[in-house]
Tab-separated table of C-alpha atoms and ligand atoms in Angstrom:
chain	number	residue	atom	x	y	z
L	1	MET	CA	128.885	91.447	83.256
L	2	GLY	CA	125.375	90.922	81.869
L	3	LEU	CA	122.703	93.548	82.188
L	4	SER	CA	122.883	95.988	85.042
L	5	LEU	CA	120.302	98.481	86.306
L	6	LYS	CA	121.725	100.995	88.758
L	7	ASN	CA	119.414	103.362	90.618
L	8	VAL	CA	117.212	103.757	87.554
L	9	GLN	CA	114.760	106.607	87.757
L	10	LYS	CA	112.261	107.653	85.109
L	11	ASN	CA	109.983	110.665	85.185
L	12	PHE	CA	107.457	111.781	82.611
L	13	ILE	CA	105.789	115.142	82.315
L	14	ILE	CA	102.037	114.735	81.933
L	15	GLY	CA	99.923	117.896	81.587
L	16	GLY	CA	102.807	120.008	82.875
L	17	LYS	CA	103.165	117.876	86.007
L	18	LYS	CA	106.055	115.574	86.824
L	19	LEU	CA	105.123	111.931	87.203
L	20	GLU	CA	107.709	109.674	88.788
L	21	VAL	CA	107.187	106.333	87.063
L	22	LEU	CA	110.267	104.360	88.098
L	23	HIS	CA	112.002	104.987	91.389
L	24	ASP	CA	115.515	103.809	92.188
L	25	LEU	CA	115.509	100.427	90.446
L	26	SER	CA	118.654	98.358	90.834
L	27	LEU	CA	119.127	94.829	89.558
L	28	ASP	CA	121.936	92.750	88.066
L	29	ILE	CA	120.935	90.185	85.482
L	30	GLU	CA	123.347	87.511	84.334
L	31	ALA	CA	123.795	86.664	80.676
L	32	GLY	CA	121.461	83.800	79.794
L	33	GLU	CA	119.151	84.357	82.736
L	34	ILE	CA	115.357	84.471	82.370
L	35	ILE	CA	113.792	87.213	84.472
L	36	SER	CA	110.021	87.486	84.825
L	37	ILE	CA	108.554	90.818	85.867
L	38	VAL	CA	105.085	91.031	87.405
L	39	GLY	CA	103.313	94.114	88.698
L	40	THR	CA	99.984	95.896	88.445
L	41	SER	CA	98.991	97.896	85.403
L	42	GLY	CA	100.783	101.232	85.207
L	43	CYS	CA	103.684	100.353	87.512
L	44	GLY	CA	106.192	101.037	84.747
L	45	LYS	CA	106.987	97.614	83.273
L	46	SER	CA	106.769	98.648	79.618
L	47	THR	CA	108.631	101.846	80.426
L	48	LEU	CA	111.429	99.771	81.947
L	49	LEU	CA	111.671	97.498	78.891
L	50	LYS	CA	111.808	100.516	76.575
L	51	LEU	CA	114.668	101.933	78.635
L	52	ILE	CA	116.533	98.617	78.440
L	53	ALA	CA	115.941	98.525	74.682
L	54	GLY	CA	117.435	102.025	74.418
L	55	LEU	CA	114.181	103.419	73.002
L	56	ASP	CA	113.934	105.979	75.803
L	57	GLN	CA	116.374	107.536	78.236
L	58	VAL	CA	116.586	107.202	82.017
L	59	SER	CA	116.010	110.412	84.030
L	60	SER	CA	118.818	109.361	86.348
L	61	GLY	CA	120.777	106.221	87.124
L	62	GLU	CA	122.244	103.910	84.543
L	63	ILE	CA	121.476	100.824	82.490
L	64	SER	CA	124.435	98.951	81.051
L	65	LEU	CA	124.938	95.802	79.048
L	66	ASN	CA	128.297	94.050	79.439
L	67	GLY	CA	129.759	97.226	80.822
L	68	SER	CA	128.496	99.614	78.091
L	69	VAL	CA	125.838	102.175	78.962
L	70	ILE	CA	122.644	101.767	76.915
L	71	ASN	CA	121.449	105.045	75.444
L	72	LYS	CA	120.233	104.071	71.997
L	73	PRO	CA	118.644	101.031	70.346
L	74	ASN	CA	120.963	98.262	69.154
L	75	SER	CA	118.993	95.462	67.545
L	76	LYS	CA	122.016	93.126	67.463
L	77	GLU	CA	122.229	93.356	71.240
L	78	THR	CA	118.631	93.751	72.336
L	79	GLY	CA	115.332	92.839	70.700
L	80	ILE	CA	111.900	93.756	71.980
L	81	VAL	CA	108.509	92.204	71.304
L	82	PHE	CA	106.019	94.942	72.093
L	83	GLN	CA	102.862	94.575	74.126
L	84	GLU	CA	100.678	95.582	71.169
L	85	SER	CA	100.982	93.913	67.778
L	86	ARG	CA	103.169	95.924	65.456
L	87	LEU	CA	102.883	93.757	62.358
L	88	PHE	CA	102.253	95.420	59.021
L	89	PRO	CA	98.746	94.241	58.056
L	90	TRP	CA	99.395	94.519	54.312
L	91	SER	CA	102.571	92.414	54.383
L	92	SER	CA	102.954	88.654	54.424
L	93	VAL	CA	104.519	86.703	57.287
L	94	GLU	CA	107.856	86.452	55.483
L	95	LYS	CA	107.896	90.150	54.616
L	96	ASN	CA	106.988	91.153	58.166
L	97	ILE	CA	109.870	89.044	59.445
L	98	ALA	CA	112.195	90.447	56.760
L	99	PHE	CA	111.465	93.975	58.031
L	100	GLY	CA	113.092	92.990	61.304
L	101	ILE	CA	116.490	92.370	59.726
L	102	THR	CA	118.866	95.209	60.471
L	103	GLU	CA	122.076	93.561	59.254
L	104	LYS	CA	123.355	93.856	55.717
L	105	LEU	CA	122.813	90.404	54.231
L	106	SER	CA	122.760	89.029	50.700
L	107	ASN	CA	119.314	88.097	49.355
L	108	GLU	CA	120.267	84.465	49.605
L	109	GLU	CA	121.265	84.756	53.263
L	110	LYS	CA	118.159	86.796	54.027
L	111	LYS	CA	115.899	84.139	52.531
L	112	LYS	CA	117.635	81.393	54.457
L	113	ARG	CA	117.463	83.223	57.731
L	114	ILE	CA	113.791	84.148	57.280
L	115	GLN	CA	112.872	80.523	56.559
L	116	GLU	CA	114.887	79.347	59.577
L	117	HIS	CA	112.969	81.669	61.853
L	118	ILE	CA	109.598	80.831	60.352
L	119	ASP	CA	110.356	77.186	61.050
L	120	MET	CA	111.668	77.973	64.527
L	121	VAL	CA	108.332	79.456	65.606
L	122	GLY	CA	106.332	76.728	63.873
L	123	LEU	CA	104.843	78.759	61.021
L	124	HIS	CA	106.050	76.631	58.136
L	125	GLY	CA	103.450	76.811	55.355
L	126	PHE	CA	102.226	80.293	56.345
L	127	GLU	CA	105.014	82.283	54.680
L	128	LYS	CA	102.627	84.086	52.315
L	129	ALA	CA	99.765	84.600	54.797
L	130	LEU	CA	98.759	88.115	55.870
L	131	PRO	CA	98.470	88.867	59.623
L	132	ALA	CA	94.644	88.979	59.388
L	133	GLN	CA	94.705	85.417	58.076
L	134	LEU	CA	96.473	84.182	61.223
L	135	SER	CA	95.242	83.465	64.736
L	136	GLY	CA	96.347	85.756	67.582
L	137	GLY	CA	98.940	83.214	68.736
L	138	MET	CA	100.346	82.867	65.229
L	139	GLN	CA	100.623	86.649	64.946
L	140	GLN	CA	102.586	86.692	68.187
L	141	ARG	CA	104.925	84.051	66.762
L	142	VAL	CA	105.568	86.307	63.781
L	143	SER	CA	106.434	89.173	66.148
L	144	ILE	CA	108.792	86.913	68.093
L	145	ALA	CA	110.458	85.638	64.890
L	146	ARG	CA	110.842	89.211	63.648
L	147	THR	CA	112.674	90.130	66.831
L	148	LEU	CA	114.746	86.934	67.036
L	149	ILE	CA	115.976	87.263	63.468
L	150	ASN	CA	118.809	89.550	64.565
L	151	ARG	CA	119.802	86.951	67.181
L	152	PRO	CA	119.818	89.494	69.998
L	153	ASN	CA	121.723	88.693	73.186
L	154	VAL	CA	118.855	90.122	75.196
L	155	LEU	CA	115.220	89.381	74.354
L	156	LEU	CA	112.585	91.627	75.916
L	157	LEU	CA	109.042	90.263	75.869
L	158	ASP	CA	106.254	92.624	76.943
L	159	GLU	CA	103.225	90.503	77.852
L	160	PRO	CA	103.629	88.557	74.629
L	161	PHE	CA	100.925	85.999	75.410
L	162	GLY	CA	98.540	88.255	77.328
L	163	ALA	CA	95.598	87.959	74.977
L	164	LEU	CA	95.857	84.238	74.278
L	165	ASP	CA	93.950	81.247	75.590
L	166	ALA	CA	95.628	79.017	78.179
L	167	PHE	CA	96.564	76.224	75.739
L	168	THR	CA	98.093	78.481	73.101
L	169	LYS	CA	99.911	80.331	75.849
L	170	ILE	CA	101.439	77.125	77.209
L	171	ASN	CA	102.527	76.075	73.702
L	172	LEU	CA	104.224	79.404	73.083
L	173	GLN	CA	105.909	79.314	76.486
L	174	GLU	CA	107.362	75.939	75.495
L	175	GLU	CA	108.540	77.372	72.187
L	176	VAL	CA	110.256	80.285	73.893
L	177	LEU	CA	111.982	77.828	76.249
L	178	LYS	CA	113.123	75.682	73.322
L	179	ILE	CA	114.595	78.709	71.568
L	180	TRP	CA	116.255	79.787	74.813
L	181	GLN	CA	117.758	76.330	75.294
L	182	LYS	CA	119.264	76.644	71.826
L	183	GLU	CA	120.382	80.277	71.832
L	184	HIS	CA	120.808	80.932	75.541
L	185	MET	CA	120.022	84.616	75.299
L	186	THR	CA	119.003	86.687	78.312
L	187	ILE	CA	115.210	86.997	78.472
L	188	ILE	CA	113.179	89.575	80.344
L	189	LEU	CA	109.519	88.710	80.292
L	190	VAL	CA	106.803	91.047	81.522
L	191	THR	CA	103.629	89.177	82.351
L	192	HIS	CA	100.380	89.453	84.296
L	193	ASP	CA	100.303	85.724	84.673
L	194	ILE	CA	101.909	84.450	87.883
L	195	ASP	CA	102.025	80.865	86.579
L	196	GLU	CA	103.867	82.017	83.490
L	197	ALA	CA	106.285	84.085	85.583
L	198	VAL	CA	107.136	81.093	87.800
L	199	TYR	CA	107.215	78.600	84.941
L	200	LEU	CA	109.688	80.569	82.838
L	201	GLY	CA	111.686	82.670	85.282
L	202	ASP	CA	114.993	81.949	86.983
L	203	ARG	CA	113.880	84.860	89.137
L	204	VAL	CA	110.589	86.698	89.451
L	205	VAL	CA	110.760	90.438	90.010
L	206	VAL	CA	107.662	91.812	91.725
L	207	MET	CA	107.077	95.527	91.138
L	208	SER	CA	104.667	97.823	92.942
L	209	PRO	CA	103.275	101.116	91.601
L	210	LYS	CA	103.324	104.837	92.283
L	211	PRO	CA	106.177	105.124	91.786
L	212	GLY	CA	107.260	101.822	90.254
L	213	VAL	CA	109.739	100.099	92.537
L	214	ILE	CA	111.105	96.585	92.845
L	215	LYS	CA	109.279	95.150	95.815
L	216	ASP	CA	110.947	91.776	95.823
L	217	VAL	CA	113.056	89.438	93.719
L	218	ILE	CA	112.141	85.787	94.157
L	219	PRO	CA	114.574	83.130	92.909
L	220	ILE	CA	112.743	80.120	91.487
L	221	GLU	CA	114.834	77.208	92.631
L	222	LEU	CA	113.200	74.567	90.465
L	223	SER	CA	114.829	72.477	87.746
L	224	ARG	CA	113.966	73.365	84.141
L	225	ASP	CA	111.574	70.440	83.690
L	226	ARG	CA	109.028	72.316	85.781
L	227	ASP	CA	105.689	70.805	86.555
L	228	ARG	CA	102.927	73.356	87.004
L	229	THR	CA	100.868	70.881	88.974
L	230	ASN	CA	103.290	69.876	91.720
L	231	ALA	CA	103.648	71.184	95.263
L	232	ASP	CA	107.034	72.893	94.752
L	233	PHE	CA	105.590	74.874	91.887
L	234	ALA	CA	102.558	75.771	94.006
L	235	PHE	CA	104.888	77.004	96.745
L	236	TYR	CA	106.514	79.541	94.417
L	237	ARG	CA	103.206	80.526	92.879
L	238	LYS	CA	101.889	81.273	96.354
L	239	ARG	CA	105.009	83.189	97.272
L	240	VAL	CA	104.749	85.447	94.250
L	241	PHE	CA	101.009	85.819	94.791
L	242	ASN	CA	101.515	86.819	98.424
L	243	GLU	CA	104.177	89.328	97.490
L	244	PHE	CA	101.896	90.759	94.848
L	245	TYR	CA	98.979	91.275	97.194
L	246	ARG	CA	100.814	91.723	100.466
L	247	SER	CA	99.813	94.746	102.469
L	248	GLU	CA	99.839	94.134	106.196
L	249	GLU	CA	100.647	90.434	106.242
L	250	THR	CA	103.861	89.213	107.811
L	251	GLU	CA	106.594	86.980	106.468
L	252	GLU	CA	104.929	83.934	108.107
L	253	ASP	CA	102.310	84.036	105.367
L	254	PHE	CA	104.896	82.660	102.975
L	255	VAL	CA	105.049	79.398	104.869
L	256	ILE	CA	102.761	76.718	103.503
P	1	ATP	N1	105.607	108.215	76.727
P	1	ATP	C1	105.004	108.496	77.897
P	1	ATP	N2	104.712	109.765	78.245
P	1	ATP	C2	104.149	110.052	79.433
P	1	ATP	N3	103.800	109.140	80.346
P	1	ATP	C3	104.039	107.858	80.047
P	1	ATP	C4	104.643	107.459	78.802
P	1	ATP	N4	104.778	106.116	78.802
P	1	ATP	C5	104.262	105.700	79.974
P	1	ATP	N5	103.816	106.725	80.725
P	1	ATP	C6	103.242	106.643	82.083
P	1	ATP	O1	104.066	105.796	82.829
P	1	ATP	C7	103.304	104.968	83.692
P	1	ATP	C8	103.705	103.532	83.475
P	1	ATP	O2	103.337	103.095	82.183
P	1	ATP	P1	103.776	101.689	81.609
P	1	ATP	O3	103.225	101.563	80.240
P	1	ATP	O4	105.227	101.529	81.774
P	1	ATP	O5	103.027	100.708	82.617
P	1	ATP	P2	102.915	99.112	82.609
P	1	ATP	O6	103.408	98.628	83.925
P	1	ATP	O7	103.558	98.559	81.393
P	1	ATP	O8	101.330	98.888	82.553
P	1	ATP	P3	100.473	97.730	81.800
P	1	ATP	O9	100.578	96.515	82.669
P	1	ATP	O10	99.107	98.296	81.791
P	1	ATP	O11	101.042	97.539	80.433
P	1	ATP	C9	101.844	105.274	83.397
P	1	ATP	O12	101.371	106.118	84.405
P	1	ATP	C10	101.870	106.010	82.081
P	1	ATP	O13	100.885	107.008	82.051
P	2	MG	MG1	102.862	97.590	79.733
């Protein structure tokens, strides 16, 4: 079961001309898997996540979750953290997170769940703060909490740590892993950061542009206590890097 992409195609019309953005993407993702997606700007990564979230429709092909075709958003099933911040600037942390709740809950339950998620992303004490009073990393945590609050089975993260410094990024990666270890949801993470892709992914999907296709899928056969500084990690980093920039090189380039 899990999430299945079958021959997914997506075209847009720009200025009266057809633009093929995604071409014949097929991939099966198991429940509880973490998939990292890397690819150059404009290769269709955000478009793909929006299709998986049911926020847009495929031009042809099919995306299904546990056997049901996805054609509209379902926040119980799939949550997305967008590339750009979508917090309401005039609302506090707790209110921003409350906006994410799509279930009918009593006020008591709502309060409890909001506090749980604030604590989960390490923002205890900032319940009443406005987004502008938070650092960039803290704002991202609010976005993540707002999405997680519906306990989706599939979490889509679109370059969630792109604008953050290396230390904050590493902390948030650890937090996402902790939450995953607890909830075991499927995660699809779009990132520009090869280290991040290898550190978090069970598999790294490398896309190439014009039109966006899956160039390679690299399984990361490392245990979960990954060490970014060891040779095995460096091997996978190099493999993804080579795949990313490969033009005329041969397979032998993968050998270290
Ligand atoms: N709603 C839309 N209407 C028309 N064209 C679109 C729309 N959304 C995306 N596109 C086009 O689809 C292509 C892929 O865009 P997308 O945002 O998916 O790329 P991306 O891989 O996420 O890039 P980045 O890494 O810069 O975020 C671009 O050429 C873009 O112009
Ligand atoms: Mg994008």
